[in-house]
XYZ file of C-alpha atoms in Angstrom:
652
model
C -11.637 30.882 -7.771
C -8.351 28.608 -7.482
C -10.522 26.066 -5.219
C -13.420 26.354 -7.589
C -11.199 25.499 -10.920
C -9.542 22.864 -8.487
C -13.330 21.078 -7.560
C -14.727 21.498 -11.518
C -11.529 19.712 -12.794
C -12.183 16.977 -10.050
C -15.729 16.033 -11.345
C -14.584 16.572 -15.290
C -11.885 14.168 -14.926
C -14.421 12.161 -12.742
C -16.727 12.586 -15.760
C -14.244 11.384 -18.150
C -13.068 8.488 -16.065
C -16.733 7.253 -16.066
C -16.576 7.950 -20.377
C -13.361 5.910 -20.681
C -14.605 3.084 -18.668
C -17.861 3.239 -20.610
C -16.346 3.314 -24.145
C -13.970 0.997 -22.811
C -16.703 -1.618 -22.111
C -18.807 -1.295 -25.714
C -15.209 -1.403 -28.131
C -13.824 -4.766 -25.805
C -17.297 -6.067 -26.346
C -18.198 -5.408 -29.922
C -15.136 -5.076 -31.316
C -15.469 -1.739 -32.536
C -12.386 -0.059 -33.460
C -13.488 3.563 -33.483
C -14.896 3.684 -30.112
C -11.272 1.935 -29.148
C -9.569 4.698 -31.106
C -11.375 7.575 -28.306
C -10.461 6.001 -25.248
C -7.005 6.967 -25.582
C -7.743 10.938 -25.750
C -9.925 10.293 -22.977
C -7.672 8.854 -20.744
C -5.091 11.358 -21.686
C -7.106 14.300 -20.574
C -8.196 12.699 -17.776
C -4.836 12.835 -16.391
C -4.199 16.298 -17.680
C -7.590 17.614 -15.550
C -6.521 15.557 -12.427
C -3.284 17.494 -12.448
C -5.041 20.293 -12.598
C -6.812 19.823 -9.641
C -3.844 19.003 -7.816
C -1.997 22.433 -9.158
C -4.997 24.080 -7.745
C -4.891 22.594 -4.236
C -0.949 23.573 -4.283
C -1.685 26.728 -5.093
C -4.242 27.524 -2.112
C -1.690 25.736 0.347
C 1.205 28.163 -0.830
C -0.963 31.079 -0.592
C -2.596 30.570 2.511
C -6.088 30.462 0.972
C -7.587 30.684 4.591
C -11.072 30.189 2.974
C -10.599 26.593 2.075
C -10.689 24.129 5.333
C -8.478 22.075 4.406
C -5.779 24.783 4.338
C -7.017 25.960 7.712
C -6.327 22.722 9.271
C -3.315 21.684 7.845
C -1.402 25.286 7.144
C -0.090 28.858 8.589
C 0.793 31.533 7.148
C 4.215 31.827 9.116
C 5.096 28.401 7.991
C 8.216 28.132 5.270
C 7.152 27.789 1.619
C 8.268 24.430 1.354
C 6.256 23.069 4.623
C 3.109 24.446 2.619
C 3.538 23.080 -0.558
C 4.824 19.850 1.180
C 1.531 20.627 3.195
C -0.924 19.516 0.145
C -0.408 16.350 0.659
C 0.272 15.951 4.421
C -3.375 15.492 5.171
C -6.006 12.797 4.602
C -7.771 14.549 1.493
C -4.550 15.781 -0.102
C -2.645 12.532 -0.166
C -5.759 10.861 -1.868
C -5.851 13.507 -4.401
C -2.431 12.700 -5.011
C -2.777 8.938 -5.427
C -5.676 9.868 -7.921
C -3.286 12.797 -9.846
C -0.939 10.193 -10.074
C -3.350 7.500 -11.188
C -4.603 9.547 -14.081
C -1.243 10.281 -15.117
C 0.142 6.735 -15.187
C -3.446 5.970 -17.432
C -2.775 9.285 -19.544
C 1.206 7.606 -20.124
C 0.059 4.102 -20.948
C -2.579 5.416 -23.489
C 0.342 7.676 -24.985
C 3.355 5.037 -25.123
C 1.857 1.765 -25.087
C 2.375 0.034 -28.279
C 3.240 -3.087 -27.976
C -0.093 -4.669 -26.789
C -2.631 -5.620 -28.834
C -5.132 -2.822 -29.403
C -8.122 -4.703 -28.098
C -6.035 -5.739 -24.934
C -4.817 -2.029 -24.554
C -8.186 -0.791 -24.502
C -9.385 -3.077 -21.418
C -6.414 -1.930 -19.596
C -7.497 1.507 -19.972
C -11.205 1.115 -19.006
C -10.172 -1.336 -15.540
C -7.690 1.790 -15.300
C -10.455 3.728 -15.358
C -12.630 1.688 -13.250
C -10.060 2.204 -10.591
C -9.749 5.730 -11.108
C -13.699 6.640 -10.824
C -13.830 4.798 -7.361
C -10.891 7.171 -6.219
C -12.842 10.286 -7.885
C -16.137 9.333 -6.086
C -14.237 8.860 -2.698
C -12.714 12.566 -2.965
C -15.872 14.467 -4.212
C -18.591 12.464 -1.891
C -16.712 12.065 1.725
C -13.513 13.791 1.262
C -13.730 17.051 -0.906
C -10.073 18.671 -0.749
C -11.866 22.002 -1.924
C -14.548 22.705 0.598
C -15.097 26.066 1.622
C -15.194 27.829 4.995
C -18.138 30.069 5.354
C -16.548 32.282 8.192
C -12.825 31.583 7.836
C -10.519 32.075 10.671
C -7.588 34.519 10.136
C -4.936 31.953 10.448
C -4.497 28.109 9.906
C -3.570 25.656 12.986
C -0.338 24.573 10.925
C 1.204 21.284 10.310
C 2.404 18.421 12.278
C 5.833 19.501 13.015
C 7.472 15.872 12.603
C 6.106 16.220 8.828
C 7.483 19.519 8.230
C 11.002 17.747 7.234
C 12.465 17.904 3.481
C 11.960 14.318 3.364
C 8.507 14.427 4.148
C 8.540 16.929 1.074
C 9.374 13.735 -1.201
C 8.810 10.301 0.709
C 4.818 10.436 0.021
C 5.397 11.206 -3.760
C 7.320 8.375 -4.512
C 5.406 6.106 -2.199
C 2.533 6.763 -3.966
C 3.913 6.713 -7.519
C 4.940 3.134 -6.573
C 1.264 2.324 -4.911
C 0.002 3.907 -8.244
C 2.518 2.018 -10.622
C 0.730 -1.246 -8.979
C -2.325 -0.497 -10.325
C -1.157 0.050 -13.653
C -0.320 -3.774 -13.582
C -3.175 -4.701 -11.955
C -5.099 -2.986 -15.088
C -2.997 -5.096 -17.549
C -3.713 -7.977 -16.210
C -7.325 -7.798 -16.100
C -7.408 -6.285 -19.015
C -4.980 -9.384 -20.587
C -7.329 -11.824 -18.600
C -10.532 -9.954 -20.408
C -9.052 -10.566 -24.040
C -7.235 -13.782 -22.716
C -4.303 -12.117 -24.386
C -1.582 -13.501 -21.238
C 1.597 -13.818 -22.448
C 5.371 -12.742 -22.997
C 4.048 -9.588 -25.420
C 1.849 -8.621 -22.498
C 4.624 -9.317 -20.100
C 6.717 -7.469 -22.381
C 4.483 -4.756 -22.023
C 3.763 -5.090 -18.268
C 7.845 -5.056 -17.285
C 8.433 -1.574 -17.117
C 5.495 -0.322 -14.957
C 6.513 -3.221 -12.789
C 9.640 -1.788 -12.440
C 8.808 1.143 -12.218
C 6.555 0.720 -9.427
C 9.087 -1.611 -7.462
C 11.933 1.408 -8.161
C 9.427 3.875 -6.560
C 8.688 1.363 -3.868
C 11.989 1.122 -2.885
C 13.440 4.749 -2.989
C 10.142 5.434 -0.623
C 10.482 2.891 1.983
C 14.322 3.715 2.124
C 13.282 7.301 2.358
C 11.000 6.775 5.119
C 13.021 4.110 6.927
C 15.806 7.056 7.127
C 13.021 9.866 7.612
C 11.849 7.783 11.146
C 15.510 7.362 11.754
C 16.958 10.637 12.019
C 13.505 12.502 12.783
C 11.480 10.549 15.052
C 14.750 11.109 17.973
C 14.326 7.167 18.671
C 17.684 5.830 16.968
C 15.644 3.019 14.967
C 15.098 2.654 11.225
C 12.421 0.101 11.325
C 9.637 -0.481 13.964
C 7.239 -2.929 12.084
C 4.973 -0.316 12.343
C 1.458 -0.669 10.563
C 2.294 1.919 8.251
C 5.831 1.061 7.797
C 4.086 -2.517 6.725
C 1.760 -1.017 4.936
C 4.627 0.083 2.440
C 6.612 -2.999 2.992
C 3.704 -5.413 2.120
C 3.643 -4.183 -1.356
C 7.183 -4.185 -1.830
C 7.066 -7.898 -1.219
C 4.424 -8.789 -3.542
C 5.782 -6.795 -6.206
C 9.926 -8.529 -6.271
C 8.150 -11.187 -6.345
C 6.012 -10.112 -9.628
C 8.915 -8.368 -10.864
C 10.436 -11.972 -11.541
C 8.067 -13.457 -12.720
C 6.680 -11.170 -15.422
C 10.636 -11.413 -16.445
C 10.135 -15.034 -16.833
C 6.976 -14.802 -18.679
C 8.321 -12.294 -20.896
C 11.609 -14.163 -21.576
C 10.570 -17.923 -21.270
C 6.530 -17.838 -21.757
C 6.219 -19.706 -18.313
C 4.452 -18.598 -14.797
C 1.565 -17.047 -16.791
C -1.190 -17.748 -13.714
C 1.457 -16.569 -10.633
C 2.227 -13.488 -12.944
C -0.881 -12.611 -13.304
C -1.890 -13.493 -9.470
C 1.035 -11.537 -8.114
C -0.663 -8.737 -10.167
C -3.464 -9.052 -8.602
C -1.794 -9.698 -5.229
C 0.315 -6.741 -5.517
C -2.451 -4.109 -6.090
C -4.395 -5.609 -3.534
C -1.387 -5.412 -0.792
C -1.243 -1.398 -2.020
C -4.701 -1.052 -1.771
C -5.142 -2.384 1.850
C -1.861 -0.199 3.072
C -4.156 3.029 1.666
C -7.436 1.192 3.839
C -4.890 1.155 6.770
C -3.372 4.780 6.537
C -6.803 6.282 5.502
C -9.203 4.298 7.808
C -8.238 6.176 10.780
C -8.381 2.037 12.636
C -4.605 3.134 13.393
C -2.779 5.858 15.809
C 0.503 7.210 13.827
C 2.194 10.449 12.711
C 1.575 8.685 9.001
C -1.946 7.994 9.431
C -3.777 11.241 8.521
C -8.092 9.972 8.965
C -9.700 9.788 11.865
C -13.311 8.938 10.291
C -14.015 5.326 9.969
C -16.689 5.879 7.528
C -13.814 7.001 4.984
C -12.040 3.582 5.821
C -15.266 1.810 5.266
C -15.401 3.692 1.530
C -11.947 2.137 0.812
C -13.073 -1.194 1.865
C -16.008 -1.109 -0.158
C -13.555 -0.200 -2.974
C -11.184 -2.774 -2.213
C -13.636 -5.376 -2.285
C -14.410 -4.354 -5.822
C -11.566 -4.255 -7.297
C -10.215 -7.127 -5.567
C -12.881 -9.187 -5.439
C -13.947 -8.410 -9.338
C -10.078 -9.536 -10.266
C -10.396 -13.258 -8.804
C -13.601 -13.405 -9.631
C -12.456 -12.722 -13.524
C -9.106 -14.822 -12.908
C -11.646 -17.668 -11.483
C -13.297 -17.522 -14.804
C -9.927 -17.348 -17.058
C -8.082 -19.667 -15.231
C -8.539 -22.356 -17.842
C -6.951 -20.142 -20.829
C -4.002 -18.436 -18.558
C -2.375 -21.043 -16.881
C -1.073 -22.627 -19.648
C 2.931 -22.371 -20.424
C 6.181 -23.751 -20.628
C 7.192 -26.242 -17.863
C 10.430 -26.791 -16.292
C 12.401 -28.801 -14.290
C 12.612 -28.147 -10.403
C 16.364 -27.464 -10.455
C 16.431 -24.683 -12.539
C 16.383 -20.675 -12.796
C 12.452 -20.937 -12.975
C 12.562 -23.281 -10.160
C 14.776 -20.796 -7.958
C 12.477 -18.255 -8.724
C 9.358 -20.252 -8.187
C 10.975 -21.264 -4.370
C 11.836 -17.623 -4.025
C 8.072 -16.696 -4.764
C 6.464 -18.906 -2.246
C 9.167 -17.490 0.534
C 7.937 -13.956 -0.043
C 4.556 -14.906 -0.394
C 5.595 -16.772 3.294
C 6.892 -13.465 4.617
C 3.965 -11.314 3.266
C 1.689 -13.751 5.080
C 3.667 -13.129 8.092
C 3.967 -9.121 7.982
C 0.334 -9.703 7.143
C -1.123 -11.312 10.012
C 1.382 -9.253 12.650
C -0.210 -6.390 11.057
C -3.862 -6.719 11.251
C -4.013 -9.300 14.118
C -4.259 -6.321 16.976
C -6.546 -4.797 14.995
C -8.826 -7.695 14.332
C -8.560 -8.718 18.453
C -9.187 -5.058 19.060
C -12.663 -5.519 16.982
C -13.305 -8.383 19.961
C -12.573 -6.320 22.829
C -8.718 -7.324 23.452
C -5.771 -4.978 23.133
C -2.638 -6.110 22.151
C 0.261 -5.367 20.308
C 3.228 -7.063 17.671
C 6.237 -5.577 17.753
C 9.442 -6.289 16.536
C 10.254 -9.710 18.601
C 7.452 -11.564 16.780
C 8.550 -10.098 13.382
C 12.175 -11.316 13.418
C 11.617 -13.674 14.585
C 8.841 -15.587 12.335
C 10.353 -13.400 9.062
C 13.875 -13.877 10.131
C 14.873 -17.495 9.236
C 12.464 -17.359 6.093
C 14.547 -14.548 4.783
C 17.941 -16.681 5.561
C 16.437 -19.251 3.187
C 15.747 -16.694 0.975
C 18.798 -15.274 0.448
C 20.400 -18.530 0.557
C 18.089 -19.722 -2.650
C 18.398 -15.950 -4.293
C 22.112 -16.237 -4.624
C 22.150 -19.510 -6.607
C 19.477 -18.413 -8.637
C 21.038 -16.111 -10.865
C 24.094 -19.018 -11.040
C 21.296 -21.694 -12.424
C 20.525 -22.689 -16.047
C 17.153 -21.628 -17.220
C 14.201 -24.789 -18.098
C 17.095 -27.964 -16.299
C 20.048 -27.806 -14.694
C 21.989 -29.931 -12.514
C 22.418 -30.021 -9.450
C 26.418 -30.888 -9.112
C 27.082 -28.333 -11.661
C 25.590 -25.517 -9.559
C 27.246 -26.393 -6.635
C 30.771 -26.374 -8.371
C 29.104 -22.590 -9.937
C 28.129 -21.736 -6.041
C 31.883 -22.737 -4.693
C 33.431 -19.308 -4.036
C 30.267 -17.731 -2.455
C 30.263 -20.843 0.106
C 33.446 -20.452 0.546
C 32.679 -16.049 1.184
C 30.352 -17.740 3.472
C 32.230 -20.237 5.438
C 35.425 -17.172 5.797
C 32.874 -14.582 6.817
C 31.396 -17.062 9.226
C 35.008 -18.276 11.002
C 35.954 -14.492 11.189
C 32.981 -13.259 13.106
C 33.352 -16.538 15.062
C 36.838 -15.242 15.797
C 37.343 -11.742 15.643
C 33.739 -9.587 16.313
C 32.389 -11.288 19.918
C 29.522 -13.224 21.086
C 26.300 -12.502 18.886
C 22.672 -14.669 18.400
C 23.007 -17.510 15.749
C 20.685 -15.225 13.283
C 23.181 -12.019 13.007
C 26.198 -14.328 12.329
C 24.148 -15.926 10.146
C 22.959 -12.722 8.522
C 26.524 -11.028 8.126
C 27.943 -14.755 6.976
C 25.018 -14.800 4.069
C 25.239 -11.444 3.455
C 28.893 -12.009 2.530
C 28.036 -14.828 0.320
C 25.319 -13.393 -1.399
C 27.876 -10.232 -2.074
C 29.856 -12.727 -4.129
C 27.351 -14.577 -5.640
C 25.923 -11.401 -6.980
C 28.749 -10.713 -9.417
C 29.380 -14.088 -10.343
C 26.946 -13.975 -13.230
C 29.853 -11.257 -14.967
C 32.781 -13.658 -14.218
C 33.796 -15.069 -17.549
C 31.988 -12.328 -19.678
C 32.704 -10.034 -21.726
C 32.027 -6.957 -19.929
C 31.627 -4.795 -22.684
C 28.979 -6.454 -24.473
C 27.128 -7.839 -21.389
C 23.742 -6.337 -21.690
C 22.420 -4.155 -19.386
C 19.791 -5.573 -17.517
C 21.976 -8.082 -16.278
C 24.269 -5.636 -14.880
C 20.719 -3.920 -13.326
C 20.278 -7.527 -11.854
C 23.880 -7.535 -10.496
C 23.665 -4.503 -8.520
C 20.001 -4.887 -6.756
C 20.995 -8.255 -5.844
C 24.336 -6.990 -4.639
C 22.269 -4.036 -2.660
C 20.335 -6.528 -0.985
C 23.386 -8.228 0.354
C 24.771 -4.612 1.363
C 21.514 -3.636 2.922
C 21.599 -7.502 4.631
C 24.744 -6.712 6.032
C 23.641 -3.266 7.396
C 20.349 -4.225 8.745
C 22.422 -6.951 10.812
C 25.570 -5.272 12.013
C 23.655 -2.603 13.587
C 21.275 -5.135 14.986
C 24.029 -7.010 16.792
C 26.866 -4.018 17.634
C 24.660 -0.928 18.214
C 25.648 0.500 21.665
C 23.519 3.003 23.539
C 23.786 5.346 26.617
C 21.855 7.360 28.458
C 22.877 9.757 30.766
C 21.690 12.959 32.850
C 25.266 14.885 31.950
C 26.026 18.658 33.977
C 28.402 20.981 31.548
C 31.191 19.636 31.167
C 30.596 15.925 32.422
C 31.840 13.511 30.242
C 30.373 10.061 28.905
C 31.193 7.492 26.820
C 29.334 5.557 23.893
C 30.970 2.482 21.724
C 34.420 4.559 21.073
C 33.142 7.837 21.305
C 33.712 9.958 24.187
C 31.299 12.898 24.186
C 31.250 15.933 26.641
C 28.069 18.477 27.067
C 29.838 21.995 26.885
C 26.614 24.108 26.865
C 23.159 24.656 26.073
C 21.893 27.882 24.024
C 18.269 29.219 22.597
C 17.902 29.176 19.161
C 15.098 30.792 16.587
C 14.188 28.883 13.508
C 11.879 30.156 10.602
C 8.786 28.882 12.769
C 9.447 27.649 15.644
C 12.559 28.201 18.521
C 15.138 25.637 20.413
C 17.434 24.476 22.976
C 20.211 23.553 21.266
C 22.852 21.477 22.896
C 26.501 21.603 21.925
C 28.370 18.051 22.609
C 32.180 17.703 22.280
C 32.603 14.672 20.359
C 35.970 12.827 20.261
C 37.260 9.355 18.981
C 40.447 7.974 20.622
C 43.058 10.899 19.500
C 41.570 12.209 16.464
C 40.401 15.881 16.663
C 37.591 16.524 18.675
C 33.871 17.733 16.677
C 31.028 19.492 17.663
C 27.124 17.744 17.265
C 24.157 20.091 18.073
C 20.733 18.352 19.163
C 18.245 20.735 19.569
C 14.651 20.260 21.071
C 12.103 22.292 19.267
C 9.255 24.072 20.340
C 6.281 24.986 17.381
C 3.764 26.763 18.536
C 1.420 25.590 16.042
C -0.200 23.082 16.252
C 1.756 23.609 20.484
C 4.427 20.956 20.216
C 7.678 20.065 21.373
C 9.979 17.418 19.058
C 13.344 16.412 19.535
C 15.985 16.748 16.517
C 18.915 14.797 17.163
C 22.070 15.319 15.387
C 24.376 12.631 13.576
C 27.854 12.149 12.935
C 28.843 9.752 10.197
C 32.079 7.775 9.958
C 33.207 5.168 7.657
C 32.211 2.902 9.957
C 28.997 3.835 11.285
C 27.011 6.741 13.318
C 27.258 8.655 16.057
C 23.578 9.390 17.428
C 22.911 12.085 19.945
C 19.518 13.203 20.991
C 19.068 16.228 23.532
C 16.530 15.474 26.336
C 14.681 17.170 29.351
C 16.801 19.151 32.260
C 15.135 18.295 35.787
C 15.644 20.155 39.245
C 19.512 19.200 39.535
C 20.144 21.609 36.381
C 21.564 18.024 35.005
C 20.649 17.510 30.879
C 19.334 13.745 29.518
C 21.209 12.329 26.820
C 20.527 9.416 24.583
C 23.439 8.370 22.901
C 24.212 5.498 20.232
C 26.940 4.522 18.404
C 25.499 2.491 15.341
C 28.641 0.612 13.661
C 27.988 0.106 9.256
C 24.691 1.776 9.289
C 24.582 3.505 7.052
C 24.841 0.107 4.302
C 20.886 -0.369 4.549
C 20.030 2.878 3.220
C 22.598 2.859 0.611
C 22.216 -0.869 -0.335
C 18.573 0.622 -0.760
C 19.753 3.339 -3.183
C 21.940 0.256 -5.413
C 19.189 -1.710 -5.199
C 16.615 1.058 -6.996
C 19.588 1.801 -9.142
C 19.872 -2.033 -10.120
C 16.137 -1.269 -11.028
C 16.594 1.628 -13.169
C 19.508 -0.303 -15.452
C 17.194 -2.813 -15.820
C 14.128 -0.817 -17.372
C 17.127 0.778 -19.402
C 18.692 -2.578 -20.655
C 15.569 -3.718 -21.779
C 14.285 -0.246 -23.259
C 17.630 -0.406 -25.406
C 17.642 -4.254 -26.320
C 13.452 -3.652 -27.260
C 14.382 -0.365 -29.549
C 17.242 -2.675 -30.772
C 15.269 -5.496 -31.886
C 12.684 -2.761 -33.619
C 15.390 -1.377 -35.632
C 16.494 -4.877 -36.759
C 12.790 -5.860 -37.658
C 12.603 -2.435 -39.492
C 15.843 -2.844 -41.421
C 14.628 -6.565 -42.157
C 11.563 -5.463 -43.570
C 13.100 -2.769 -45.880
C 15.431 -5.461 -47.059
C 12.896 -7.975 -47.864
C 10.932 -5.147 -49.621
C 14.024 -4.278 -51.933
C 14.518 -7.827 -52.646
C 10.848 -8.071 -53.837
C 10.975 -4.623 -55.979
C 14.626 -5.623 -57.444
C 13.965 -9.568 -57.524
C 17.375 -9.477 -55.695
């Protein structure tokens, strides 16, 4: 009966979803306040019933309901408890009912704290949230039904990929998708802002936190995944330019780039038509990254369908909700692109530059994403990889950081330009130093790592230059939240480019005992042993690692056998230092009872996934900066009011 409850709360909440939307509709377009007044209920239990059916598919996964197929195909029995629950959602029809549990819940939380926007605009956010929501429902219940039944079911499951059955994997789709998700929430306010032609800084007020929430989620899920393919894919990278990985990435883009903006609209009542395009923009980047990963048009361990007809659902859905947004944004741009102006040297201005460079990049990721695909559609196979992306986003993201440290140095509406440069002297001067020193001390490199490290050095600098002068105590803060993404970036910069330009790697076929060397690691193999896991059993090799005289450690690489699905995967096994990574990954033995070995040593690593980490925690002071300084300025208003009031009653 679990499935059953599971499938009935699917089509209520689809039932309400279609309510909402409807009474939506009639209170935006006659004004009516009591039919407003029920769309909030509705979209509260909407959420409640799409959790529901999400509980319900959790529970058949952990008790290896062998009646439902979905379990079948994606589960076993012998599998460890958190490999099944992970397992609702490592599949084409669980991950969608995810998105959609997580879609009704971010509805049910705006309908339940929103109230800053106007009521009329708050109700058209709820019904285009709604909108969204009923295309999701109607993709799950007509062509992929998490709940179906097997008439004869087999006694066992055929288990889970075993490169998903990973703790990371257990929480890198969640917070992917509640950053997809948070997209759409701004996506709703805008259309629903562009419906009641209600754009500006109270709806940007209003819009900032689900922005940044969604760009926070973003974030800790591409850093998750980017160290996920790392450490459990056995190939020593962290990014591949992978559709998928793009798929994440192209999002990401589009909303930093929204993120400032709605902050400008909201502070300084300018970029009303880019804020509300980026909205648009944004969703539409997280919507085509679901088409990819769904449409089965793409071959990867992320990309669960293998049915185009689902992909061609999602396009149809796409062009809806897309095309129904421009469309409307075609129609308001008259009343929404008025605002304040500003002079090109300015913070606006730096922000404005810094748009159009991620919009460059997206364009960029964009095309090297879909352009095999689209020549595959004409008969020719061919592949983008990593050359073409560095080098076309490469330089554009020099410039970028270049711009994005003098921004936060500039004057808001005019500045000048002398004045910024005397403002910008000690990160040029970070620059210039970090520049001579690589020149001097590190060896030959390409023009774009020194480059990298150099900027990264002055972008450091020019990240907490905004808190020289201040009073730290009473600096609010959001800026400090701005401070430490921007200084993440820099850290993750620097990262992402050492290893780039000093990783060393070696492969060897070692016998026991037979030394080899990587970077300044010497490593010896000093046996190989079987090993029995909860489902599956190893080789485990045991490698002697030792750095000039320091005591000598012990790494174990194992390669895994599951026996269902059959598969063999490599874990490799890591050693951190201050400095960087050790990397070892145990191969294949062949006839000469010799072992392969792939070995890297990966110097300052480990900086891009914790710049990633300062970066979502530069996030999370922001939404709490602004949550205080907004509950601030209510209890000011509040105490005003009172005090006007007592003047009035006591004619003091």
């Amino acid at each position: 009966m679990i499935a059953e409850t599971g499938l009935i709360a699917l089509w209520l909440a689809a039932t309400l979803a279609l309510m909402q939307l409807a009474l939506a509709a009639l209170a935006v377009h006659r004004g009516d306040d009591t039919l407003a007044a029920a769309v909030r209920p509705v979209a509260i239990v909407q959420g409640a019933l799409a959790l529901l059916a999400m509980a319900a598919l959790i529970r058949v996964f952990l008790t290896s309901d062998m009646s439902v197929a979905l379990v079948v195909a994606n589960s076993h029995s012998a599998k460890p408890w958190l490999y099944k629950f992970a397992g609702a959602w490592g599949n084409h029809e669980g991950s969608m009912l995810l998105w959609v549990t997580i879609l009704g819940l971010a509805g049910a939380a705006v309908a339940a704290l929103e109230r800053r926007l106007a009521e009329r605009t708050l109700t058209a956010t709820l019904g285009a949230q709604a909108a969204i929501a009923l295309g999701f429902y109607a993709f799950l219940l007509f062509a992929s039904n998490p709940f179906a039944r097997l008439f004869d079911p087999p006694a066992d499951g055929q288990g889970l990929n075993p490169l998903l059955q990973d703790p990371g994997l257990a929480f890198h789709p969640p917070t992917l998708y509640a950053g997809y998700v948070g997209l759409s929430v701004a996506f709703s306010f805008a259309v629903g802002a562009m419906i009641t032609r209600d754009v500006g800084p109270v709806f940007a007020r209003a819009m900032r936190p689900w922005v940044l929430g969604a760009w926070i989620f973003l974030t800790l899920g591409i850093t998750a995944g980017s160290y996920w393919a790392y450490y459990e894919l056995g190939w020593g990278g962290w990014w591949f330019w992978d559709p998928v990985e793009n798929a994440s990435l192209m999002p990401w883009l589009a909303a930093t780039a929204l993120l400032h903006c709605v902050s400008v609209l909201a502070t300084r009542d300018g970029l009303r038509a880019w804020t509300v395009m980026l909205a648009v923009v944004a969703f539409s980047m997280s919507m085509l990254g679901t088409f990819l990963v769904r449409s089965g048009i793409l071959t990867s361990v992320h990309a669960f369908a293998v049915d185009p007809s689902r992909g061609t659902f999602i396009l149809i859905l796409l062009a809806l909700y897309i095309g129904g947004a421009l469309a409307l944004f075609a129609t308001r741009i008259g009343s929404v692109r008025a605002g304040t102006t500003f002079d090109p040297v300015s913070r606006e201005g730096a922000l404005v530059a810094n748009n159009l460079l991620l919009s460059v990049i997206l364009g960029v990721v964009l095309i090297g994403t879909f352009y095999p695909i689209v020549a595959a559609s004409f008969g020719t196979q061919l592949s983008v990889g990593p050359p073409f992306f560095e080098k076309a986003a490469g330089p554009i993201a020099l410039v970028l950081f270049a711009i994005m440290a003098a921004g936060p140095l500039l004057r808001w509406r005019r500045d000048d330009a002398r004045a910024l440069l005397k403002r910008m002297a000690l990160p040029i001067a970070a620059t210039a130093l970090a520049a001579v020193s690589l020149i001097a001390l590190a060896g030959p490199m390409t023009i774009l790592a020194l480059l990298g490290l150099a900027l990264a050095a002055g972008l450091a600098v020019a990240s907490v230059a905004p808190l020289f002068g201040r009073n730290l105590l009473r600096t609010p803060l959001f800026v400090y939240g701005m401070v430490v993404a921007h200084l993440g970036i820099a850290v993750s910069l620097a990262g992402m480019t050492a290893s780039n330009a000093f990783t060393r790697e070696t492969l060897v076929a070692a016998t026991i005992g037979e030394p080899a060397r990587v970077g300044p690691w010497r490593v010896v193999l000093r046996g190989i042993r079987p090993v029995i896991g909860d489902n599956w059993t190893a080789l485990e090799g045991r490698l002697e690692v030792q750095r000039g005289e320091a005591p000598a450690l012990l790494l174990k690489p194992q390669s895994r056998f599951f026996a269902n699905p059959p598969t063999t995967t490599n874990e490799s096994a890591i050693l951190t230092a201050p400095d960087g990574q050790l990397y070892t990954v145990l191969g294949q033995s062949d006839a000469r009872g010799r072992w392969q070995l792939r070995l890297w040593w990966k110097p300052w690593v480990t900086l891009i996934w914790f710049g990633g980490a300062l970066i979502a925690f530069g996030g999370l002071l922001s939404i709490a900066g602004h949550a205080l300084r907004d509950r601030r300025q209510k209890r000011r208003a509040i105490e005003a009011e009172r005090a006007a009031a007592y003047r009035e009653a006591w004619g003091a």
